[in-house]
XYZ file of C-alpha atoms in Angstrom:
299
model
C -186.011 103.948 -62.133
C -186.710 107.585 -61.032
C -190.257 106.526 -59.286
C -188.343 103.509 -57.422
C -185.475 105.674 -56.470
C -188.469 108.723 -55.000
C -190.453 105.528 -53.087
C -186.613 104.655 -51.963
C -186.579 107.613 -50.278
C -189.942 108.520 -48.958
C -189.725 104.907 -46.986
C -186.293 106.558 -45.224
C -187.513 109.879 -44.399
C -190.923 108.376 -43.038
C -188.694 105.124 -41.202
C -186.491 108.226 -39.946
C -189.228 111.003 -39.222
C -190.827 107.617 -37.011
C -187.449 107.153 -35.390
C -187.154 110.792 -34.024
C -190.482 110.869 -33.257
C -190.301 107.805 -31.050
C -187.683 109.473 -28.606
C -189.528 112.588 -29.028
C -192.615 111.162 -27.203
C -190.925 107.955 -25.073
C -188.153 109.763 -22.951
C -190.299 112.571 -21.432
C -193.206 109.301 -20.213
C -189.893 107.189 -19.175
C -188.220 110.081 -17.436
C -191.782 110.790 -15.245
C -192.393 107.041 -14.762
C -188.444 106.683 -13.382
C -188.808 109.774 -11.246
C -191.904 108.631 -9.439
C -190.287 105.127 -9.261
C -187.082 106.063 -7.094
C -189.074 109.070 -5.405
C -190.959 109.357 -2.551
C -195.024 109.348 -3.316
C -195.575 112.209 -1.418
C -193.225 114.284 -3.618
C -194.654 112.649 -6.911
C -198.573 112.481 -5.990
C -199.337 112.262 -9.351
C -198.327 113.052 -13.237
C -199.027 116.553 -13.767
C -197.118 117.073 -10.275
C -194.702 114.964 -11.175
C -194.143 116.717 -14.957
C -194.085 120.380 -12.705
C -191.826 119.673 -10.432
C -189.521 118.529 -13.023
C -189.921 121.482 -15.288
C -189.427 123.879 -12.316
C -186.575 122.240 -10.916
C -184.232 121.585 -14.276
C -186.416 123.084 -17.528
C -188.223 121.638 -20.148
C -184.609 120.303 -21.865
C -182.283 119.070 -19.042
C -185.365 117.636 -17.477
C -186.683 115.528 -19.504
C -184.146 114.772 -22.263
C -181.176 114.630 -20.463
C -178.945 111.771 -21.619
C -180.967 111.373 -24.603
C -177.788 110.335 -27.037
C -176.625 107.167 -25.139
C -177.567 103.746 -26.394
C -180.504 102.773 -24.160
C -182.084 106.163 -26.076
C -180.934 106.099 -29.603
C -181.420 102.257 -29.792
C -185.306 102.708 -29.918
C -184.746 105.658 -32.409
C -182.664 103.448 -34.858
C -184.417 100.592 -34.728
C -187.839 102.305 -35.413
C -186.863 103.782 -37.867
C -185.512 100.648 -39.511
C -188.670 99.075 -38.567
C -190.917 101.793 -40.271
C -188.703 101.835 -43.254
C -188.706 97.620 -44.209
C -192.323 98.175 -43.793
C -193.252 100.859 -46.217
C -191.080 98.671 -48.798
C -192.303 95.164 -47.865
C -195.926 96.813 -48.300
C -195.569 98.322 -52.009
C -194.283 95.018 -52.757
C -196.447 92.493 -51.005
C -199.642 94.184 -50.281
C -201.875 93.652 -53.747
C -205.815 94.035 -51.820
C -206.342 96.971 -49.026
C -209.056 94.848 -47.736
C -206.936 91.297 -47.206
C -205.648 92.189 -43.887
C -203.197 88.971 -43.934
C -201.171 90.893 -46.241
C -200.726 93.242 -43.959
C -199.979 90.750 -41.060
C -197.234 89.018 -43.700
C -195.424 92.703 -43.969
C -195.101 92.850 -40.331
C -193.849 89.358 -39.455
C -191.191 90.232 -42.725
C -190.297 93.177 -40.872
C -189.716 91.783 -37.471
C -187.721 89.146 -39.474
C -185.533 91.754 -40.930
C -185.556 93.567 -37.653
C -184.229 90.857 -35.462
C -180.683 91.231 -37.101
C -180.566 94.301 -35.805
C -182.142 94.247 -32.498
C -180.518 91.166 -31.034
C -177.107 92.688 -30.834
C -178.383 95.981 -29.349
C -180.828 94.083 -27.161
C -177.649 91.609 -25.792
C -175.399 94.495 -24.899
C -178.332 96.482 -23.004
C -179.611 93.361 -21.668
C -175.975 92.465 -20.590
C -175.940 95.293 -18.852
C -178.729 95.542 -17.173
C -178.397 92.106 -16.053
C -174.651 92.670 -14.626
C -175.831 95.566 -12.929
C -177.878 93.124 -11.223
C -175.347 90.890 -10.618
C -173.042 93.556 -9.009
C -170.565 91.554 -6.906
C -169.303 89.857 -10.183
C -168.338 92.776 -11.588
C -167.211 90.604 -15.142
C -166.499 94.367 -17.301
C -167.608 97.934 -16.717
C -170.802 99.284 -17.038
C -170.226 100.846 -20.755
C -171.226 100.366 -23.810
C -167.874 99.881 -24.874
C -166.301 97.224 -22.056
C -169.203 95.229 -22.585
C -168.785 94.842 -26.205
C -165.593 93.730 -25.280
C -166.733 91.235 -22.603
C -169.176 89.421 -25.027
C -166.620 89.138 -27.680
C -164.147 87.668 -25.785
C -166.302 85.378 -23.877
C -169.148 84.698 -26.435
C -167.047 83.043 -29.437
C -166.013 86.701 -30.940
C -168.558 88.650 -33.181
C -170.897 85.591 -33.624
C -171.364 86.188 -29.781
C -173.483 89.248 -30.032
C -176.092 86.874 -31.699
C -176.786 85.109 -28.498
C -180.549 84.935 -28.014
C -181.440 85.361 -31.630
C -183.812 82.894 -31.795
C -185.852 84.817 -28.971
C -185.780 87.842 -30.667
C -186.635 86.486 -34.051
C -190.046 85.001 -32.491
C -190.559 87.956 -30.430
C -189.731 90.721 -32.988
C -191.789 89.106 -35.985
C -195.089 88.309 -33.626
C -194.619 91.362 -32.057
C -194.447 93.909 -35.766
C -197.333 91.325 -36.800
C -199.618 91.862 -34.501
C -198.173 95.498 -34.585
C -198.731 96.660 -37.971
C -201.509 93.929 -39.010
C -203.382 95.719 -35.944
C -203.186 99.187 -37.220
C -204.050 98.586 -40.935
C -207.193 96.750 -39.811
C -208.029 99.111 -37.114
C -207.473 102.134 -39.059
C -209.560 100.195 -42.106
C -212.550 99.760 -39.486
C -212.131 103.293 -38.366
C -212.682 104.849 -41.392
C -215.687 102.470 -42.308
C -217.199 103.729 -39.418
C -216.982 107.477 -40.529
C -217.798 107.238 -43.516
C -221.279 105.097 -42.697
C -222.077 107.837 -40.280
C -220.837 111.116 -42.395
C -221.704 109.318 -46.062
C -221.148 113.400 -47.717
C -217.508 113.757 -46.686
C -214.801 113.354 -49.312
C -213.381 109.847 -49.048
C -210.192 110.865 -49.759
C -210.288 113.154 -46.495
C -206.908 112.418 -44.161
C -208.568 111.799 -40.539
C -205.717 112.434 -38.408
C -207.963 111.446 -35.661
C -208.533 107.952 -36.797
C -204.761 107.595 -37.410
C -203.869 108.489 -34.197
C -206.400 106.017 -32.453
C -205.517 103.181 -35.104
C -201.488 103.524 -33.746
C -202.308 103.556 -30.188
C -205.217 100.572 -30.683
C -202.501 98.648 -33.032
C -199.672 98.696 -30.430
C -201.657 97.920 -27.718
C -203.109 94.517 -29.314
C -199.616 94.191 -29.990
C -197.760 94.715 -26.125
C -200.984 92.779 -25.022
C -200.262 89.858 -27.303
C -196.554 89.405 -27.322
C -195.046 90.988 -24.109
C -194.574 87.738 -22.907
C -192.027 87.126 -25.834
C -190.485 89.882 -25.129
C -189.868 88.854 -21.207
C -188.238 85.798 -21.961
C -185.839 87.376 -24.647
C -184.937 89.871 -22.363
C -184.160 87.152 -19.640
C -182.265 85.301 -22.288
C -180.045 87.893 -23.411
C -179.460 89.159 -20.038
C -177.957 85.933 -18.824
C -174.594 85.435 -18.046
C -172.841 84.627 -21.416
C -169.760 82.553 -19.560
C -169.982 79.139 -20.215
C -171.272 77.451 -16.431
C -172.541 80.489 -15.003
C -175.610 80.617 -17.510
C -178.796 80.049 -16.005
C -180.939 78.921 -18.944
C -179.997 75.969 -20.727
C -182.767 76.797 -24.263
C -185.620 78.691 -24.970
C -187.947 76.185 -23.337
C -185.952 76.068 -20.443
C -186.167 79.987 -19.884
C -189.997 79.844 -20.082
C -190.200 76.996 -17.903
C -187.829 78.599 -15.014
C -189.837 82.130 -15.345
C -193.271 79.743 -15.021
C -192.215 77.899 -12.101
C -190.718 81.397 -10.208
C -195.067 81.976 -9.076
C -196.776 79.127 -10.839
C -198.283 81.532 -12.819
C -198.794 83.494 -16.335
C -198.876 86.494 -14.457
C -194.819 86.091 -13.936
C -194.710 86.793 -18.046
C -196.772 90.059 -17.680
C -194.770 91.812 -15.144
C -194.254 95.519 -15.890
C -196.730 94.978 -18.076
C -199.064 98.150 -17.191
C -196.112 100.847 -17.237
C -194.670 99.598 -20.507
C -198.850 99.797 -21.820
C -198.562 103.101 -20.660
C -195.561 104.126 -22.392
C -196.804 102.032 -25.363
C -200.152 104.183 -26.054
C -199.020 107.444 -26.930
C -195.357 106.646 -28.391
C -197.379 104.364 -31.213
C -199.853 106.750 -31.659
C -197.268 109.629 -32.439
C -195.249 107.183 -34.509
C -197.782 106.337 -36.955
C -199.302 109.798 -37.088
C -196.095 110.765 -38.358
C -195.649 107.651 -40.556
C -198.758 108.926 -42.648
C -198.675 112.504 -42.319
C -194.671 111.986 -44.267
C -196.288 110.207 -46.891
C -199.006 112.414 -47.380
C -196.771 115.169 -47.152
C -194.385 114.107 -49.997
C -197.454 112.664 -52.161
């Protein structure tokens, strides 16, 4: 019992160490991108001008992690770290061969199964949000956490509501940590292959931090690449309006099919694409650098 309870526990402090380590790395990118989004190019020429001026002006701190305990900042924390954590114990269980990397790819999709009960409330109240915000001269609650959990459970059939779009996360959220995690084990498999074929003296058992941190950023770019499409259309779906005969999309099928028809093209599914790729590289590449370095810390 002791060894399941110590595996118990390594999977939280690794799911949580990922969590922390997620906002660590994505609010200082999302603070620059949003700065040089609503501020005039010839202020923000470029990154390292923009990260300067924003040091200068308010400190390392207030300027780039101000804000950093409402719900559109912790949400990523909590759910990575959830993510992270239903991982490390679907693999122990599942994963019986190193080499099959369909085991791998079943762990993920389990996750993102697991996942989606979690992420499709916090994804309808921030995507109510943002879509109200949008839809300003309705003005249906207050922008706050707390009158639009209100809103949805009076207009959405009570706590049942706050599963509206489900099904879009489930198939976005399960493709998405498939593609995700399957990516990284295979990558980071082929990675050290490589190494060892060209540097056949070195320990095997050697931790190349290097490799790790190219395998996270690799993995979650196959999966944005793959499945940010999936993610558009949930986000569309849960930030419809919830009232029954103001909603715009009648299913699923119907959402993609309006977001199609918007251009005629599949290039109407990828936008935002490139500054959510950006954001995507590094934050993965910290994250599973300090999945394994936990583990290999508490081995």
């Amino acid at each position: 019992m002791s060894a399941k309870r110590n595996t118990f526990r390594d999977d939280i402090i690794a799911g949580c160490v990922c969590g922390i380590t997620s906002v660590l790395v994505s609010h200082p990118i999302e603070t620059l991108l949003v700065q040089r989004k609503i501020n005039s190019p010839d202020v923000y020429q470029n990154v390292l001008k923009s990260f300067t001026l924003i040091y200068k002006r308010q400190g390392f701190i207030n300027g780039f992690y101000r804000g950093n305990l409402n719900l559109p900042m912790t949400s990523p924390a909590f759910t990575t770290s959830i993510q992270f954590f239903l991982y490390g114990q679907l693999r122990r269980h599942i994963v019986k061969d190193e080499n099959d990397i369909k085991q791998f790819m079943l762990c993920g999709a389990l996750t993102g199964f697991g996942l989606s009960f979690i992420e499709s409330p916090i994804g309808l109240i921030l995507g109510q949000i943002h879509g109200n915000l949008n839809r300003r001269h309705t003005h249906a609650f207050d922008f706050n956490i707390k009158g639009c959990c209100k809103y949805i459970y009076e207009n959405n059939r009570g706590l049942i509501g706050f599963y509206k779009g489900f099904g879009a996360t489930l198939i976005s959220s399960m493709t998405t940590s498939m593609f995700y995690f399957g990516g990284y084990e295979y990558i980071k498999k082929h990675l050290y292959q490589t190494h060892y074929r060209i540097f056949p003296s070195q320990n095997k058992k050697k931790h190349l931090r290097l490799n790790t941190l190219f395998s996270g950023a690799l993995g979650g770019m196959c999966a944005w690449s793959i499945c940010y499409p999936l993610d558009v259309i949930r986000l569309e779906i849960q930030s419809d309006d919830i009232r029954p005969g103001h909603r715009k999309y009648n299913s699923y099928l119907d959402c993609v099919k309006q977001i199609y028809e918007q251009e005629h093209s599949i290039k109407t599914f990828y936008k935002g694409f490139l500054p959510g790729l950006i954001k995507a590289i590094p934050i993965n590449a910290a994250c599973f650098f300090a999945y394994e370095e936990v583990y290999r810390l508490l081995e």
